[in-house]
Structure formats: structure tokens, C-alpha cells
């Protein structure tokens, strides 16, 4: 599904790799403007070159979102340089799988996850949301996970940070809809990207290009959430019997610890 972005400004975090990069590379077109944010400048420059080659414009922002002040400053800078976005694809994130026992030795697993997946992205999104609400139009699309509202043994740092992010996005959706700002949560299942490479192990997954298709669907249809068809039932069963369902999920989840 393609989308017409001519004349529109799209902010993409996590644009250097995986889903964010696949989305920009699939949707770059004449007169489309992008703000590309991630930490690795060299990769962002490659993506920007693709945007330029297709007749668009790109502002590259090498920023570590775990630095709240830098995240906020990057949003303010992009507003000053290129203006209020039409679409913000808040997609950057990291994945740390670690058991509770292993987290005792590595409590930074939680702070790193929350910084990259929730507090940093929120600090970055807030000035952009304020500008879109003031204008009376805009669209925030947030990358979440099927696991954000489920219990996944062995994945405490990742799932808890995504749960906070997912809940915050739901709050934004309700509060800002009257201002003309739509919010879409993308509850991705396993997607074959550098992030998931350590846990793919032959399991069924979407491609990054298919995941990018969810982003274009979100832009066209502006739904509150895009998720696999099985997720609502899983969430109802989990709410009814959380311990039994999370044990079952645990049997299907890779619980290896990561650095
Ligand atoms: N892959 C999956 O199976 C899966 C499933 C569900 C949800 N998701 C979500 O989808 C989103 C994209 O993930 P992906 O699979 O495309 O992974 P990826 O290929 O590893 O891409 C992650 C992106 O986030 C950026 N990033 C990470 N930490 C950052 C930080 N502190 N500051 C700024 N940018 C940062 C990375 O760029 P730099 O390293 O250059 O900073 C990269 O561009 C994530 O939010 C992830 O949680 C993925």
C-alpha cells in the first residue's frame, strides 16, 4: 500500500535501521520531507541520500533519545528548522530480554529500556504534539508490540517499558483527538530486523517491508491501533487468566538473556 506524502513533513525516529528505515525507503518520493532521527549518523546519511535521490528533503538528527534533554532539544530544533510535522512516526526502540534473576545483577536493563522505549520518545514527541495540536492537525504513530498488554516471562525490561509507552500513547490518543491530532498504535508481532535477530531462530515473522506497510496503512486510515487479528482475543484471555496465559506464552517465548 503506497501513500502520497508529497508536500508533507514526516518525523521518523529509529530511521537508521529496521522498520523505520524500511518505511522511509518505501515512501520517499518527490516533495516529501523527512526528519530522520537515530544515533548512528552514517546510517541516517545513507537514508537521507535515498530521500534526496527520489526528489525529497531530509533533515538528519543524530540523537540518543535516552538523553531526555537532547530528545526534547531535537524536537524543538526540528520545529525551528523545518516546521510542524504532519506525521510523527515514533518508532525508535531497543529490546532487552532478561529474567528477573539476571536483572538483579543488571538493573540498568530497566533504565536503558525505559529511556529508549518510553521516556525519551515521549520527551521528543511532546513538543511536536503541542505544535500539531496548536495547528489543529497531525498524526502520531507509535511503534508498540503485541506484548505491551501481555505478561511475557523473561522479557521484563522490554515489556514493561513498552507497556508504559503503549499506555501513554492511549492517553495521548484520547486527550488530543479533539485538537485534530490522531494517534495510532502499531502492535507489531515479531518482525525480522536487526533488533529481533538474536531471537528469530526460525520463528514466523513479518518482514521490515511488511511492517512498513502497516505505517502507510496507519497514515491512510488513521485507526487507533493496528495489530495481528489474534491479539484482541489473547488480551481478553490474558485479562481473565493472567497466570495461566503468561505461562503458556512463556513456553513459546525465547527467554535467553542479552547483554
Ligand atoms: N523487530 C521486532 O520483532 C519488533 C516487534 C515489536 C515491536 N518492535 C518495535 O519496532 C520498533 C523498531 O524496531 P526494529 O525492529 O526496526 O529494530 P532496529 O532495526 O534495531 O531499529 C531500531 C531503531 O531505533 C533506533 N534507536 C535505538 N535506540 C535509540 C536511542 N537511544 N536513541 C535514538 N534512536 C535509537 C536505532 O538507531 P540507532 O541504533 O542508530 O540509534 C534504530 O534506528 C521498536 O520500537 C521496536 O520495539 C519491533
Tab-separated table of N, CA and C and ligand atoms in Angstrom, residues 12-22 37-44 61-67 89-95 112 115-117 120-121 142-147 158 161-162 165 186-197 199-200 205-206 208 211, ligand 1:
chain	number	residue	atom	x	y	z
A	12	UNK	N	10.591	10.758	11.637
A	12	UNK	CA	10.744	9.304	11.854
A	12	UNK	C	11.884	9.079	12.841
A	13	UNK	N	11.585	8.500	13.994
A	13	UNK	CA	12.666	8.100	14.901
A	13	UNK	C	12.975	6.623	14.667
A	14	UNK	N	14.233	6.278	14.865
A	14	UNK	CA	14.644	4.921	14.530
A	14	UNK	C	14.724	4.755	13.024
A	15	UNK	N	15.157	5.810	12.335
A	15	UNK	CA	15.166	5.802	10.865
A	15	UNK	C	16.418	5.151	10.287
A	16	UNK	N	17.361	4.760	11.150
A	16	UNK	CA	18.629	4.243	10.631
A	16	UNK	C	18.581	2.753	10.310
A	17	UNK	N	17.529	2.061	10.764
A	17	UNK	CA	17.552	0.596	10.707
A	17	UNK	C	16.132	0.046	10.690
A	18	UNK	N	16.005	-1.209	10.344
A	18	UNK	CA	14.763	-1.960	10.554
A	18	UNK	C	13.515	-1.310	9.972
A	19	UNK	N	12.472	-1.252	10.793
A	19	UNK	CA	11.152	-0.811	10.334
A	19	UNK	C	11.168	0.662	9.923
A	20	UNK	N	11.824	1.506	10.723
A	20	UNK	CA	11.856	2.938	10.413
A	20	UNK	C	12.538	3.190	9.086
A	21	UNK	N	13.666	2.540	8.884
A	21	UNK	CA	14.396	2.708	7.623
A	21	UNK	C	13.584	2.161	6.446
A	22	UNK	N	12.964	0.988	6.633
A	22	UNK	CA	12.162	0.389	5.551
A	22	UNK	C	11.010	1.309	5.178
A	37	UNK	N	15.757	10.597	12.630
A	37	UNK	CA	16.438	10.619	13.932
A	37	UNK	C	16.838	9.204	14.347
A	38	UNK	N	18.054	9.087	14.821
A	38	UNK	CA	18.585	7.866	15.447
A	38	UNK	C	19.970	8.250	15.961
A	39	UNK	N	20.720	7.298	16.495
A	39	UNK	CA	22.059	7.652	16.994
A	39	UNK	C	23.125	7.593	15.901
A	40	UNK	N	23.007	6.642	14.968
A	40	UNK	CA	24.111	6.408	14.016
A	40	UNK	C	24.007	7.307	12.791
A	41	UNK	N	24.826	8.368	12.804
A	41	UNK	CA	24.759	9.387	11.754
A	41	UNK	C	25.029	8.814	10.360
A	42	UNK	N	26.022	7.909	10.261
A	42	UNK	CA	26.379	7.380	8.952
A	42	UNK	C	25.206	6.677	8.278
A	43	UNK	N	24.446	5.904	9.066
A	43	UNK	CA	23.293	5.203	8.502
A	43	UNK	C	22.183	6.183	8.147
A	44	UNK	N	21.999	7.194	8.983
A	44	UNK	CA	20.972	8.208	8.677
A	44	UNK	C	21.321	8.930	7.379
A	61	UNK	N	19.054	13.972	12.213
A	61	UNK	CA	19.287	14.322	13.614
A	61	UNK	C	19.895	13.122	14.360
A	62	UNK	N	21.235	13.104	14.508
A	62	UNK	CA	21.846	12.035	15.300
A	62	UNK	C	21.699	12.328	16.801
A	63	UNK	N	20.800	11.614	17.448
A	63	UNK	CA	20.441	11.909	18.840
A	63	UNK	C	20.248	10.600	19.593
A	64	UNK	N	20.700	10.577	20.855
A	64	UNK	CA	20.393	9.451	21.741
A	64	UNK	C	19.159	9.832	22.558
A	65	UNK	N	18.042	9.175	22.277
A	65	UNK	CA	16.790	9.541	22.941
A	65	UNK	C	16.806	9.259	24.438
A	66	UNK	N	17.746	8.439	24.906
A	66	UNK	CA	17.795	8.195	26.354
A	66	UNK	C	18.202	9.458	27.112
A	67	UNK	N	18.797	10.413	26.403
A	67	UNK	CA	19.129	11.716	26.981
A	67	UNK	C	17.890	12.606	26.800
A	89	UNK	N	6.315	9.506	13.246
A	89	UNK	CA	6.407	8.057	13.429
A	89	UNK	C	7.428	7.813	14.540
A	90	UNK	N	6.930	7.674	15.762
A	90	UNK	CA	7.772	7.483	16.950
A	90	UNK	C	8.076	5.995	17.084
A	91	UNK	N	9.171	5.602	16.528
A	91	UNK	CA	9.433	4.187	16.267
A	91	UNK	C	10.704	3.662	16.940
A	92	UNK	N	11.616	4.546	17.322
A	92	UNK	CA	12.895	4.088	17.884
A	92	UNK	C	12.666	3.212	19.112
A	93	UNK	N	13.522	2.249	19.293
A	93	UNK	CA	13.409	1.411	20.475
A	93	UNK	C	14.524	0.387	20.537
A	94	UNK	N	14.668	-0.199	21.719
A	94	UNK	CA	15.621	-1.296	21.910
A	94	UNK	C	14.892	-2.457	22.579
A	95	UNK	N	15.468	-3.626	22.491
A	95	UNK	CA	14.851	-4.818	23.060
A	95	UNK	C	15.844	-5.512	23.983
A	112	UNK	N	17.742	1.534	30.905
A	112	UNK	CA	18.064	1.682	29.473
A	112	UNK	C	16.813	1.452	28.617
A	115	UNK	N	14.343	4.365	29.044
A	115	UNK	CA	14.854	5.577	28.404
A	115	UNK	C	14.679	5.554	26.898
A	116	UNK	N	14.997	4.418	26.285
A	116	UNK	CA	14.928	4.340	24.819
A	116	UNK	C	13.508	4.097	24.319
A	117	UNK	N	12.692	3.404	25.127
A	117	UNK	CA	11.372	2.983	24.636
A	117	UNK	C	10.218	3.852	25.108
A	120	UNK	N	12.352	8.797	26.713
A	120	UNK	CA	12.994	9.578	25.650
A	120	UNK	C	12.042	9.856	24.491
A	121	UNK	N	11.387	8.814	23.953
A	121	UNK	CA	10.427	9.058	22.880
A	121	UNK	C	9.302	10.014	23.281
A	142	UNK	N	2.870	5.380	16.865
A	142	UNK	CA	3.877	4.858	17.789
A	142	UNK	C	4.095	3.373	17.587
A	143	UNK	N	5.357	2.967	17.564
A	143	UNK	CA	5.673	1.539	17.479
A	143	UNK	C	5.577	0.911	18.856
A	144	UNK	N	4.643	-0.015	18.983
A	144	UNK	CA	4.499	-0.788	20.214
A	144	UNK	C	4.671	-2.259	19.843
A	145	UNK	N	4.217	-3.128	20.692
A	145	UNK	CA	4.417	-4.560	20.482
A	145	UNK	C	3.171	-5.323	20.914
A	146	UNK	N	2.978	-6.489	20.344
A	146	UNK	CA	1.870	-7.346	20.780
A	146	UNK	C	1.979	-7.658	22.272
A	147	UNK	N	3.193	-7.539	22.811
A	147	UNK	CA	3.422	-7.926	24.203
A	147	UNK	C	3.159	-6.812	25.207
A	158	UNK	N	11.992	-5.103	28.561
A	158	UNK	CA	11.382	-4.667	27.291
A	158	UNK	C	9.884	-4.448	27.446
A	161	UNK	N	8.744	-1.454	29.647
A	161	UNK	CA	8.954	-0.137	29.022
A	161	UNK	C	7.952	0.092	27.887
A	162	UNK	N	7.659	-0.938	27.140
A	162	UNK	CA	6.678	-0.812	26.055
A	162	UNK	C	5.261	-0.671	26.621
A	165	UNK	N	4.904	2.970	27.445
A	165	UNK	CA	4.787	3.713	26.182
A	165	UNK	C	3.399	3.522	25.571
A	186	UNK	N	0.948	0.897	16.714
A	186	UNK	CA	1.272	-0.271	15.896
A	186	UNK	C	1.756	-1.383	16.835
A	187	UNK	N	0.907	-2.378	17.056
A	187	UNK	CA	1.261	-3.501	17.937
A	187	UNK	C	1.900	-4.586	17.072
A	188	UNK	N	3.207	-4.402	16.835
A	188	UNK	CA	3.893	-5.332	15.932
A	188	UNK	C	4.090	-6.694	16.584
A	189	UNK	N	3.912	-7.778	15.818
A	189	UNK	CA	4.411	-9.091	16.248
A	189	UNK	C	5.903	-9.150	15.922
A	190	UNK	N	6.461	-10.335	15.912
A	190	UNK	CA	7.889	-10.469	15.585
A	190	UNK	C	8.138	-9.984	14.146
A	191	UNK	N	9.117	-9.072	14.008
A	191	UNK	CA	9.483	-8.521	12.697
A	191	UNK	C	10.973	-8.828	12.494
A	192	UNK	N	11.318	-9.302	11.320
A	192	UNK	CA	12.718	-9.675	11.051
A	192	UNK	C	13.552	-8.418	10.808
A	193	UNK	N	14.229	-7.951	11.841
A	193	UNK	CA	15.092	-6.761	11.783
A	193	UNK	C	16.349	-7.054	12.612
A	194	UNK	N	17.327	-6.148	12.589
A	194	UNK	CA	18.497	-6.363	13.451
A	194	UNK	C	18.124	-6.529	14.924
A	195	UNK	N	17.051	-5.833	15.373
A	195	UNK	CA	16.644	-5.961	16.774
A	195	UNK	C	16.269	-7.388	17.132
A	196	UNK	N	15.526	-8.042	16.283
A	196	UNK	CA	14.982	-9.352	16.627
A	196	UNK	C	15.906	-10.494	16.205
A	197	UNK	N	17.000	-10.169	15.524
A	197	UNK	CA	17.882	-11.216	15.003
A	197	UNK	C	18.272	-12.260	16.065
A	199	UNK	N	16.624	-13.428	18.454
A	199	UNK	CA	15.519	-14.261	18.934
A	199	UNK	C	14.680	-14.862	17.807
A	200	UNK	N	15.057	-14.614	16.553
A	200	UNK	CA	14.239	-15.126	15.447
A	200	UNK	C	14.225	-16.654	15.436
A	205	UNK	N	7.838	-14.628	11.238
A	205	UNK	CA	7.974	-13.192	11.484
A	205	UNK	C	7.513	-12.422	10.250
A	206	UNK	N	7.195	-11.142	10.463
A	206	UNK	CA	6.938	-10.238	9.345
A	206	UNK	C	8.276	-9.736	8.827
A	208	UNK	N	10.544	-6.439	7.467
A	208	UNK	CA	10.536	-4.996	7.769
A	208	UNK	C	9.679	-4.254	6.751
A	211	UNK	N	6.109	-4.592	7.754
A	211	UNK	CA	5.872	-3.706	8.901
A	211	UNK	C	5.754	-2.253	8.433
B	1	LIG	N1	11.568	-6.329	15.436
B	1	LIG	C1	10.528	-6.779	16.157
B	1	LIG	O1	10.304	-8.011	16.249
B	1	LIG	C2	9.614	-5.814	16.857
B	1	LIG	C3	8.435	-6.322	17.433
B	1	LIG	C4	7.588	-5.446	18.086
B	1	LIG	C5	7.891	-4.097	18.154
B	1	LIG	N2	9.044	-3.635	17.580
B	1	LIG	C6	9.353	-2.205	17.721
B	1	LIG	O2	9.594	-1.624	16.454
B	1	LIG	C7	10.482	-0.515	16.615
B	1	LIG	C8	11.591	-0.587	15.577
B	1	LIG	O3	12.390	-1.733	15.856
B	1	LIG	P1	13.178	-2.541	14.723
B	1	LIG	O4	12.728	-3.940	14.817
B	1	LIG	O5	13.113	-1.819	13.443
B	1	LIG	O6	14.665	-2.507	15.347
B	1	LIG	P2	16.063	-1.943	14.818
B	1	LIG	O7	16.316	-2.382	13.431
B	1	LIG	O8	17.037	-2.272	15.871
B	1	LIG	O9	15.810	-0.368	14.801
B	1	LIG	C9	15.692	0.361	15.998
B	1	LIG	C10	15.887	1.811	15.672
B	1	LIG	O10	15.805	2.592	16.879
B	1	LIG	C11	16.962	3.416	16.958
B	1	LIG	N3	17.323	3.623	18.363
B	1	LIG	C12	17.546	2.667	19.298
B	1	LIG	N4	17.910	3.236	20.454
B	1	LIG	C13	17.907	4.573	20.243
B	1	LIG	C14	18.204	5.686	21.058
B	1	LIG	N5	18.589	5.537	22.342
B	1	LIG	N6	18.104	6.914	20.533
B	1	LIG	C15	17.724	7.086	19.246
B	1	LIG	N7	17.433	6.074	18.427
B	1	LIG	C16	17.521	4.823	18.919
B	1	LIG	C17	18.039	2.645	16.203
B	1	LIG	O11	19.016	3.504	15.668
B	1	LIG	P3	20.486	3.732	16.274
B	1	LIG	O12	20.972	2.413	16.771
B	1	LIG	O13	21.247	4.288	15.109
B	1	LIG	O14	20.278	4.711	17.360
B	1	LIG	C18	17.237	2.076	15.052
B	1	LIG	O15	17.102	3.025	14.017
B	1	LIG	C19	10.979	-0.562	18.059
B	1	LIG	O16	10.284	0.394	18.837
B	1	LIG	C20	10.617	-1.955	18.497
B	1	LIG	O17	10.415	-2.055	19.892
B	1	LIG	C21	9.906	-4.450	16.921
